[in-house]
PDB file of C-alpha atoms in Angstrom:
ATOM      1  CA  UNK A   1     -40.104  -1.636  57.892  1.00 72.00           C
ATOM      2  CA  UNK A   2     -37.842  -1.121  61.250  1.00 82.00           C
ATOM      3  CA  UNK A   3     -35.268  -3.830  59.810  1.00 94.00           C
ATOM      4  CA  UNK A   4     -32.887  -5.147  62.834  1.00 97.00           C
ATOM      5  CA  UNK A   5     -33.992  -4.111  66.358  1.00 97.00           C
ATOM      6  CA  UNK A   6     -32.214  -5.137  69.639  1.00 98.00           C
ATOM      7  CA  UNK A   7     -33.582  -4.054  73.134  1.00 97.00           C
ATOM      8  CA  UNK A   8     -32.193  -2.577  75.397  1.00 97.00           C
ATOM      9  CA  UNK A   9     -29.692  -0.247  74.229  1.00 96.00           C
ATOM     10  CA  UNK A  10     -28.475   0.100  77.218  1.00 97.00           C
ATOM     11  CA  UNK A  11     -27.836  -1.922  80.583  1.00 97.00           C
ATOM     12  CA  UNK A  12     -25.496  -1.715  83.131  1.00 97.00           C
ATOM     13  CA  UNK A  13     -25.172  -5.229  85.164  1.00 97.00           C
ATOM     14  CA  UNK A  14     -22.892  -6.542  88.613  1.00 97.00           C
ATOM     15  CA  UNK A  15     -20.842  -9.685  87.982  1.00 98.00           C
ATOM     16  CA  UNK A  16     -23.244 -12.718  88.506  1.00 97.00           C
ATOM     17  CA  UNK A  17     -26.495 -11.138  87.184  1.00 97.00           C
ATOM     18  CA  UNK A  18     -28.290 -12.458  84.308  1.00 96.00           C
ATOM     19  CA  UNK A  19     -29.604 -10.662  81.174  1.00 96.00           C
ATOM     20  CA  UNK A  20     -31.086 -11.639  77.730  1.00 97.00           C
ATOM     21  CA  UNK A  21     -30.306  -9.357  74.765  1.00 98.00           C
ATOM     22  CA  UNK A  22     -33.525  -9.258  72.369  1.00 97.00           C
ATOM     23  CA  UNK A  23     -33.164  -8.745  68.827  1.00 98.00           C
ATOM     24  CA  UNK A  24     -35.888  -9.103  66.105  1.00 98.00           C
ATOM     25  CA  UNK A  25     -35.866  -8.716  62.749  1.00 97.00           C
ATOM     26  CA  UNK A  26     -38.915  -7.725  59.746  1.00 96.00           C
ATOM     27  CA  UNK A  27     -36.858  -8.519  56.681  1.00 94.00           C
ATOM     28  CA  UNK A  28     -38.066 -12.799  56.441  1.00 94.00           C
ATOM     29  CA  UNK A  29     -34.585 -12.878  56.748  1.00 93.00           C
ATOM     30  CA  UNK A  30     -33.349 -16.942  57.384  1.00 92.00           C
ATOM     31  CA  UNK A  31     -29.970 -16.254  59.075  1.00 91.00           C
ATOM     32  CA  UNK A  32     -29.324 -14.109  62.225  1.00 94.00           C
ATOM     33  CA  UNK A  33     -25.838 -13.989  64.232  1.00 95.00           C
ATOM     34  CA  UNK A  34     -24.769 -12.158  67.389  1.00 97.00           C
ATOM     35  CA  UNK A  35     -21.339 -10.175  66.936  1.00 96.00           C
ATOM     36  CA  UNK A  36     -19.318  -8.441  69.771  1.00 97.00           C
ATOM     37  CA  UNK A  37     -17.223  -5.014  69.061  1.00 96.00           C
ATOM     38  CA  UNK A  38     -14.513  -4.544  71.597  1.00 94.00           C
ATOM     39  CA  UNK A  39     -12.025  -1.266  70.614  1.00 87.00           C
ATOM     40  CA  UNK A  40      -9.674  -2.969  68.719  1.00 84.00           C
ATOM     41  CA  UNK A  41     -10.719  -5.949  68.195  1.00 86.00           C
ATOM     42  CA  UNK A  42     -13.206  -5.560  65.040  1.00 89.00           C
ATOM     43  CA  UNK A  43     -15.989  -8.085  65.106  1.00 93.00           C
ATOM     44  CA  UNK A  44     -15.901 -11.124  66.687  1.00 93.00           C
ATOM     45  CA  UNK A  45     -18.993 -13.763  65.891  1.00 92.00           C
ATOM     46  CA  UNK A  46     -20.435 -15.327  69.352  1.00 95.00           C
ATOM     47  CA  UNK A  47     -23.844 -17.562  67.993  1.00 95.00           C
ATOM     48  CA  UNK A  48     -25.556 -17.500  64.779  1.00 93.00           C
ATOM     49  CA  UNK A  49     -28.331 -19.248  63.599  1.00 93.00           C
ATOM     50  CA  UNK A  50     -28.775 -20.098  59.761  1.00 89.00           C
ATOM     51  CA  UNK A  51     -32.216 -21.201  59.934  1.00 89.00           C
ATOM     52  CA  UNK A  52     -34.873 -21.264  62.146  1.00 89.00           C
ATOM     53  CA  UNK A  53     -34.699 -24.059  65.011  1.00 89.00           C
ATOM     54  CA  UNK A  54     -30.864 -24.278  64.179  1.00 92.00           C
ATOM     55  CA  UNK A  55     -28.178 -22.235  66.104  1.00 95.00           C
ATOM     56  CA  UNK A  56     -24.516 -22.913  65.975  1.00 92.00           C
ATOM     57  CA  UNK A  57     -21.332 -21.383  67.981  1.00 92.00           C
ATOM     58  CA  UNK A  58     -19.076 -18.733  66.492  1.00 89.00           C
ATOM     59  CA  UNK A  59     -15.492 -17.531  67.215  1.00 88.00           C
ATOM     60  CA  UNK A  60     -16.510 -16.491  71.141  1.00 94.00           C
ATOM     61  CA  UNK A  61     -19.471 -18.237  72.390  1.00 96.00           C
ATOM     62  CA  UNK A  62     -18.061 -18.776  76.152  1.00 96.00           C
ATOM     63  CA  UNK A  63     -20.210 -17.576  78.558  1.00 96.00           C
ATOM     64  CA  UNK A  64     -23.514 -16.968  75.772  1.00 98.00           C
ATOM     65  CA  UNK A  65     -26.622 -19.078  75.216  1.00 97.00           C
ATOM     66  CA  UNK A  66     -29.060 -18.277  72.396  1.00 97.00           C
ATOM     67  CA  UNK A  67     -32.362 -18.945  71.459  1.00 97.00           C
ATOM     68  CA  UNK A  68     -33.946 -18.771  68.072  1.00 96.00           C
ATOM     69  CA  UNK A  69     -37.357 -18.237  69.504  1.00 87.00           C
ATOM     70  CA  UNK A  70     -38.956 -18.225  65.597  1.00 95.00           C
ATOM     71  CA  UNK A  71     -37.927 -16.842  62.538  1.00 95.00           C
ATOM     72  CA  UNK A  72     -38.333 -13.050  63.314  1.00 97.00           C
ATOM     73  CA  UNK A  73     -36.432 -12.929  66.972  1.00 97.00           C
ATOM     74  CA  UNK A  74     -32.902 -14.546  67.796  1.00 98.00           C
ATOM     75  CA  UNK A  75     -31.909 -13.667  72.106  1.00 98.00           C
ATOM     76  CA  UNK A  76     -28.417 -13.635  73.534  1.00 98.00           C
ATOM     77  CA  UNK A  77     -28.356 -14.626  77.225  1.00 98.00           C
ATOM     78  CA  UNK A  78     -26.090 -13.925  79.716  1.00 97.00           C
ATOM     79  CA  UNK A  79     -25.855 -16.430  82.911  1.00 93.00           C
ATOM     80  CA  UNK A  80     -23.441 -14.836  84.921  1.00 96.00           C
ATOM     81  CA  UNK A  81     -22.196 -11.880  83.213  1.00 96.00           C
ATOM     82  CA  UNK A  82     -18.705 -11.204  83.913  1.00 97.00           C
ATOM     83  CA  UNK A  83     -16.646  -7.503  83.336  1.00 97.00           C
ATOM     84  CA  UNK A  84     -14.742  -9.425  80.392  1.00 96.00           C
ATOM     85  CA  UNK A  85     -18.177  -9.168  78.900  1.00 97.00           C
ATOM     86  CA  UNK A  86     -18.358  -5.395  78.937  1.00 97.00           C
ATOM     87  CA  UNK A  87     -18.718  -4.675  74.988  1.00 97.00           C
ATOM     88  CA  UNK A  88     -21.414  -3.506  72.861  1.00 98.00           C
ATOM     89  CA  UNK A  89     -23.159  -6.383  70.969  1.00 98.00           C
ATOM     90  CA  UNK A  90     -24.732  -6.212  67.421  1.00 98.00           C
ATOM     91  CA  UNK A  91     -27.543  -8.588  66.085  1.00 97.00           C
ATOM     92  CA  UNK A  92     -27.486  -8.799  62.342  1.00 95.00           C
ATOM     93  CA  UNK A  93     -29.512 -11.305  60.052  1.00 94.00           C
ATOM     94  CA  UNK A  94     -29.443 -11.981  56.476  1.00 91.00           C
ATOM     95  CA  UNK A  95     -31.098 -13.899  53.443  1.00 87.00           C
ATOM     96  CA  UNK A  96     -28.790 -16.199  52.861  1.00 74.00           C
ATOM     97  CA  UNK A  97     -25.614 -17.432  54.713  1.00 64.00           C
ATOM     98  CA  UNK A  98     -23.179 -15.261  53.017  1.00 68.00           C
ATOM     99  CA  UNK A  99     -25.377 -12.455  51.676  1.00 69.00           C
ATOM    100  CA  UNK A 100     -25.865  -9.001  52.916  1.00 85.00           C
ATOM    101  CA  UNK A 101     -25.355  -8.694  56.452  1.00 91.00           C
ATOM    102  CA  UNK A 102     -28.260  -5.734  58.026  1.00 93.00           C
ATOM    103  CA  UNK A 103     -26.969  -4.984  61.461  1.00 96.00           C
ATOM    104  CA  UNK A 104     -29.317  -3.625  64.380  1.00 97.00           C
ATOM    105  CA  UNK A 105     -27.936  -0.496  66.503  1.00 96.00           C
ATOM    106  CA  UNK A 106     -26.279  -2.202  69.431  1.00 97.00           C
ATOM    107  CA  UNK A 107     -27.161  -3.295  72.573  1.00 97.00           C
ATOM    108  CA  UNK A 108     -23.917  -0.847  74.823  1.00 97.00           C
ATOM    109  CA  UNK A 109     -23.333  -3.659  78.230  1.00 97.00           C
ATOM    110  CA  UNK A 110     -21.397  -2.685  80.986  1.00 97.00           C
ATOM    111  CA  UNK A 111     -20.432  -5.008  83.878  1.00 97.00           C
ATOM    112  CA  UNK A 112     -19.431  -3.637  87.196  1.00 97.00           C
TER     113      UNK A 112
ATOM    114  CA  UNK B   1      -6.071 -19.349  57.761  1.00 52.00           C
ATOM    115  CA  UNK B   2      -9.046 -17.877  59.297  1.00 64.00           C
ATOM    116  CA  UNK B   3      -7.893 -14.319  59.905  1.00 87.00           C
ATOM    117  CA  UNK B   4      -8.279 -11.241  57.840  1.00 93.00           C
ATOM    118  CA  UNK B   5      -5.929  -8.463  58.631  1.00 96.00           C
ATOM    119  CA  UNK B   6      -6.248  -4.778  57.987  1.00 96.00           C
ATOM    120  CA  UNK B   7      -4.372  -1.621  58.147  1.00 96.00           C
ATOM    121  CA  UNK B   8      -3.794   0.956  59.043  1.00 97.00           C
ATOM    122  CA  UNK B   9      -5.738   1.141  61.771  1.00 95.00           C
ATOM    123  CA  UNK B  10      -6.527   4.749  61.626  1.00 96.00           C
ATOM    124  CA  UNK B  11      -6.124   7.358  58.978  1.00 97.00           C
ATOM    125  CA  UNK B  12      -6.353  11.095  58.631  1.00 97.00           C
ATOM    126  CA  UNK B  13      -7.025  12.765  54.635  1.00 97.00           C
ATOM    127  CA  UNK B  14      -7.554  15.746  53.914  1.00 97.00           C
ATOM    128  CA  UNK B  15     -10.676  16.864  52.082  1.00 97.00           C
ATOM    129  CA  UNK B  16     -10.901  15.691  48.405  1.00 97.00           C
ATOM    130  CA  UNK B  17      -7.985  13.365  48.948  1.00 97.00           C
ATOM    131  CA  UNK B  18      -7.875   9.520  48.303  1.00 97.00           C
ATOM    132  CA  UNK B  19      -8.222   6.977  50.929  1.00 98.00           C
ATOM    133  CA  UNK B  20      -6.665   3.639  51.112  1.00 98.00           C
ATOM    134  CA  UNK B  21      -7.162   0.353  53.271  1.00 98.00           C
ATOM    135  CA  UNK B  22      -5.827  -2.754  53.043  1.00 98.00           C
ATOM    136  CA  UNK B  23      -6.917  -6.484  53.519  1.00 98.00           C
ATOM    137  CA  UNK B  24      -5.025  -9.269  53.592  1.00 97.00           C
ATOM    138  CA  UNK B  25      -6.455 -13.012  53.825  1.00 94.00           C
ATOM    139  CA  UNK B  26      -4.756 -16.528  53.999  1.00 91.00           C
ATOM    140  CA  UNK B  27      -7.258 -18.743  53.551  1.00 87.00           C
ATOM    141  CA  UNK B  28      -7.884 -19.601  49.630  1.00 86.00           C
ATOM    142  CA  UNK B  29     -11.582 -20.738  49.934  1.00 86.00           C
ATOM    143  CA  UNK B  30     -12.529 -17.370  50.622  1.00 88.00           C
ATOM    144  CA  UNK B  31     -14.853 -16.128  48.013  1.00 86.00           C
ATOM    145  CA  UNK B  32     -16.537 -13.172  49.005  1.00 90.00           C
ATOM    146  CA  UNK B  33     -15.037  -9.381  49.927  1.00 93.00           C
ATOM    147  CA  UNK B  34     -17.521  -7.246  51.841  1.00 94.00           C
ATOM    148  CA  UNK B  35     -16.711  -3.725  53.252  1.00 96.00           C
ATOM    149  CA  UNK B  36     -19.038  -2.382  55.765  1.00 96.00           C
ATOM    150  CA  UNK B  37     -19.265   1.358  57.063  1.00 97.00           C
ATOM    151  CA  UNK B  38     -20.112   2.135  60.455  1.00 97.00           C
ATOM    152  CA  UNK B  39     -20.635   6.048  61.369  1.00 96.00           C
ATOM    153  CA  UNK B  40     -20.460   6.594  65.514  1.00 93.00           C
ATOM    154  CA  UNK B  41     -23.643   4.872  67.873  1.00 92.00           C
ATOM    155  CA  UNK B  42     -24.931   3.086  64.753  1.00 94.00           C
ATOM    156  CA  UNK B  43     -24.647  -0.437  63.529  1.00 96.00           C
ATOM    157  CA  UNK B  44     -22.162  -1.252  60.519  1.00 96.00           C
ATOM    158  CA  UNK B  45     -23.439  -1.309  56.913  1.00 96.00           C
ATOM    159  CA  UNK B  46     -22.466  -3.045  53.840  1.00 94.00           C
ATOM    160  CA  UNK B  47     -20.646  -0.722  51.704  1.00 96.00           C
ATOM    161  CA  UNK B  48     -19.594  -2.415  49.262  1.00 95.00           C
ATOM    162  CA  UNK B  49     -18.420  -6.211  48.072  1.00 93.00           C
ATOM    163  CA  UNK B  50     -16.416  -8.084  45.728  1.00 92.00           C
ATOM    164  CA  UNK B  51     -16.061 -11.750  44.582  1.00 89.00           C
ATOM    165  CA  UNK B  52     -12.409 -13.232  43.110  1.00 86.00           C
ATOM    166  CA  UNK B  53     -13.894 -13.553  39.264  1.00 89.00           C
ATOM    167  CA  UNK B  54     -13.233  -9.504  38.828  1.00 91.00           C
ATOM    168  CA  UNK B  55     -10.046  -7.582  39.925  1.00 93.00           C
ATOM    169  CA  UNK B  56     -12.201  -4.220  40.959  1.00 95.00           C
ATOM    170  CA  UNK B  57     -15.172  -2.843  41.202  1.00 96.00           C
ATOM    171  CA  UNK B  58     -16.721   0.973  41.405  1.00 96.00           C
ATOM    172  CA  UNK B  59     -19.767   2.360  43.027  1.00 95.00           C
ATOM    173  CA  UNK B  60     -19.805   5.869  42.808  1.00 96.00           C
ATOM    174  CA  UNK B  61     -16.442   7.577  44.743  1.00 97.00           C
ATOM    175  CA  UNK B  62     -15.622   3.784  46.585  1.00 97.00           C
ATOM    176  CA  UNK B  63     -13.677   1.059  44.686  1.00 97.00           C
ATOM    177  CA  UNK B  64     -12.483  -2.218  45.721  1.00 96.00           C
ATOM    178  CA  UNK B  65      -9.278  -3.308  43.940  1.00 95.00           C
ATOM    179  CA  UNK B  66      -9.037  -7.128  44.351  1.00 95.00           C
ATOM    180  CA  UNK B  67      -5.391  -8.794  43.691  1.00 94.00           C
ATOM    181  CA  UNK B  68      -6.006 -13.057  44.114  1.00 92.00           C
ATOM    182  CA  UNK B  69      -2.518 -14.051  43.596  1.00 92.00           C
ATOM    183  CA  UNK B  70      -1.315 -12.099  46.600  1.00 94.00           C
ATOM    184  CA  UNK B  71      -4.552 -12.504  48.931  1.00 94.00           C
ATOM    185  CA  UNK B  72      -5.066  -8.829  49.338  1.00 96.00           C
ATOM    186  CA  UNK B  73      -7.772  -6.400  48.532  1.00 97.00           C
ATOM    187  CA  UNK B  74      -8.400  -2.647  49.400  1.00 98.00           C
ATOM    188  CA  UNK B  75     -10.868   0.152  49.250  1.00 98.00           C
ATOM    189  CA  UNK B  76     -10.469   3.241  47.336  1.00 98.00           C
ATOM    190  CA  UNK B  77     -12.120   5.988  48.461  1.00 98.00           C
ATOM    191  CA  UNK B  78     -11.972   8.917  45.934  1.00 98.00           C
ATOM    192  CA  UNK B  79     -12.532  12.568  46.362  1.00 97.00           C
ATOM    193  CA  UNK B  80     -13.118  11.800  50.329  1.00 98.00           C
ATOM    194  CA  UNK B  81     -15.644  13.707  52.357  1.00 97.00           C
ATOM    195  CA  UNK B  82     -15.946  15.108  56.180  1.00 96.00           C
ATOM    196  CA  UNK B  83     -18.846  12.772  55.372  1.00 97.00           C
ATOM    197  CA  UNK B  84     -17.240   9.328  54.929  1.00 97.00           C
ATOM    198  CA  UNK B  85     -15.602   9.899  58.628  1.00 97.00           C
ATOM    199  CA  UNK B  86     -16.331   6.845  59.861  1.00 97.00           C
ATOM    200  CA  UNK B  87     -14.916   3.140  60.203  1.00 97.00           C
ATOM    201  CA  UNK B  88     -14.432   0.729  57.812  1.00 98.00           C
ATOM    202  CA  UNK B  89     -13.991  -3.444  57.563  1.00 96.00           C
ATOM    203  CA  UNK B  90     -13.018  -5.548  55.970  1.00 96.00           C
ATOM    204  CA  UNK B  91     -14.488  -8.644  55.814  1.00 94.00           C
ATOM    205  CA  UNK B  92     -14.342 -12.503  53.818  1.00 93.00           C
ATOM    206  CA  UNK B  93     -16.256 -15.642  53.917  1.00 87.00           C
ATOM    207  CA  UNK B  94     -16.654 -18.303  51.593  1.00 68.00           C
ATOM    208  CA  UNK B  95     -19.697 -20.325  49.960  1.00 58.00           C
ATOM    209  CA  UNK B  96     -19.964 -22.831  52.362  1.00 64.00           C
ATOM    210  CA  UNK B  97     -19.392 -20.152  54.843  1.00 70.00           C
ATOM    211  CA  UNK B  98     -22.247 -19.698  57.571  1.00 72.00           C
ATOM    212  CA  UNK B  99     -20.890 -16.300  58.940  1.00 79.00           C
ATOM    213  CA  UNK B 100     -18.389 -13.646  58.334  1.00 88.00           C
ATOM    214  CA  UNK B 101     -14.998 -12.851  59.372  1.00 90.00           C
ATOM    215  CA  UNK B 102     -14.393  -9.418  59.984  1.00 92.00           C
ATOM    216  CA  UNK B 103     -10.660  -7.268  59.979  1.00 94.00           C
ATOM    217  CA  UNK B 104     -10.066  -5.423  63.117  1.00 94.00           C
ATOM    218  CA  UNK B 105     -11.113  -1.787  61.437  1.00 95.00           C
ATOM    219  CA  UNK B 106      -9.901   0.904  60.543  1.00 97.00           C
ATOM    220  CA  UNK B 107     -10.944   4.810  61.525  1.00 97.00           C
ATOM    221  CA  UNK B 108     -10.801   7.324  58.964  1.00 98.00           C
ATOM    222  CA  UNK B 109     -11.230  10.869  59.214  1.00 98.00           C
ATOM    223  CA  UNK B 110     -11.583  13.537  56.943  1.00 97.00           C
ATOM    224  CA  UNK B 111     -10.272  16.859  57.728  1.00 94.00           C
ATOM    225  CA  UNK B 112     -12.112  20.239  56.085  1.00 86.00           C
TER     226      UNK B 112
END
């Protein structure tokens, strides 16, 4: 039982590229949400999803897209990353909308 | 209405001393008081949580006192341990709520 995972853990990226963020979870889990940590700024919600085939925007969705592929995996993608987007992102997903949040390890992005 | 606020935002305690951190909300249809613990390089984890119909509530050395009339609620942490170095938010949603909102954080350490 691995819980949350999120590939990669790690990525470095120039202004422009693109990048999807992968994050699956075991749990059967029905809602999943993307969070970004900035120093400072605590947790800020970009997407979440509270079912499968359903995603909704959060408090910073500029610049995201998601995709709730199926009920395990929920991606973050990048279109034209941008240095404001340097920040280490957390998947989480949960039973219910407001139950126990499980968070994966972070995905640590850094655009040049 | 949406915010949660927290403080301080760091805090040094000496070993077997009591820690203290405080959350304040505005917006009355919050319901539900989670605190999550995240150590360095991992993902945060629920800690504890609270809803309105009780005033506090203890597991083990961690307490949340909850006061409704004045929208604010903190976390007790008794006896404190090198250990519980880590750092802590605050967080609220409501029933209808599809996602959390998180305070900013707040870094404790413990000195030996």
């Amino acid at each position: 039982n691995a819980g949350v995972t999120q590939t990669p853990k790690f990525q470095v990226l120039k202004t422009g590229q693109s990048m999807t963020l992968q994050c699956a979870q075991d749990m059967n889990h029905n809602s999943m949400y993307w969070y970004r940590q900035d120093p400072g700024m605590g947790l800020r919600l970009i997407y979440y999803s509270a079912s499968e085939g359903t995603t909704d925007k959060g408090e910073v969705p500029n610049g995201y897209n998601v995709s709730r592929l199926n009920k395990r995996e929920f991606s973050l993608r990048l279109e034209s990353a941008a240095p404001s987007q340097t920040s280490v992102y957390f998947c989480a997903s949960s039973e219910g909308r407001v139950e126990t949040q499980y968070f994966g390890p972070g995905t640590r992005l850094l655009v040049l | 209405q949406q915010q949660v606020k927290q403080s301080p935002q760091s805090l040094i305690v000496q070993k077997g001393g009591i820690s203290i951190i405080n959350c304040a909300y505005e917006n009355t249809a919050f319901d539900y008081f989670p605190w999550y613990q995240q150590f360095p390089g991992k993902g945060p984890a629920l800690l504890i949580a609270i809803r309105p119909d009780v005033s506090e509530k203890k597991e083990g050395r961690f307490t949340i006192s909850f006061n409704k009339s004045a929208k604010q609620f903190s976390l007790h942490i008794m006896d404190s341990q090198p250990g519980d170095s880590a750092t802590y938010f605050c967080a609220a949603s409501n029933q209808a709520g599809t996602a959390l909102i998180f305070g900013k954080g707040t870094t404790l350490s413990v000195s030996s």
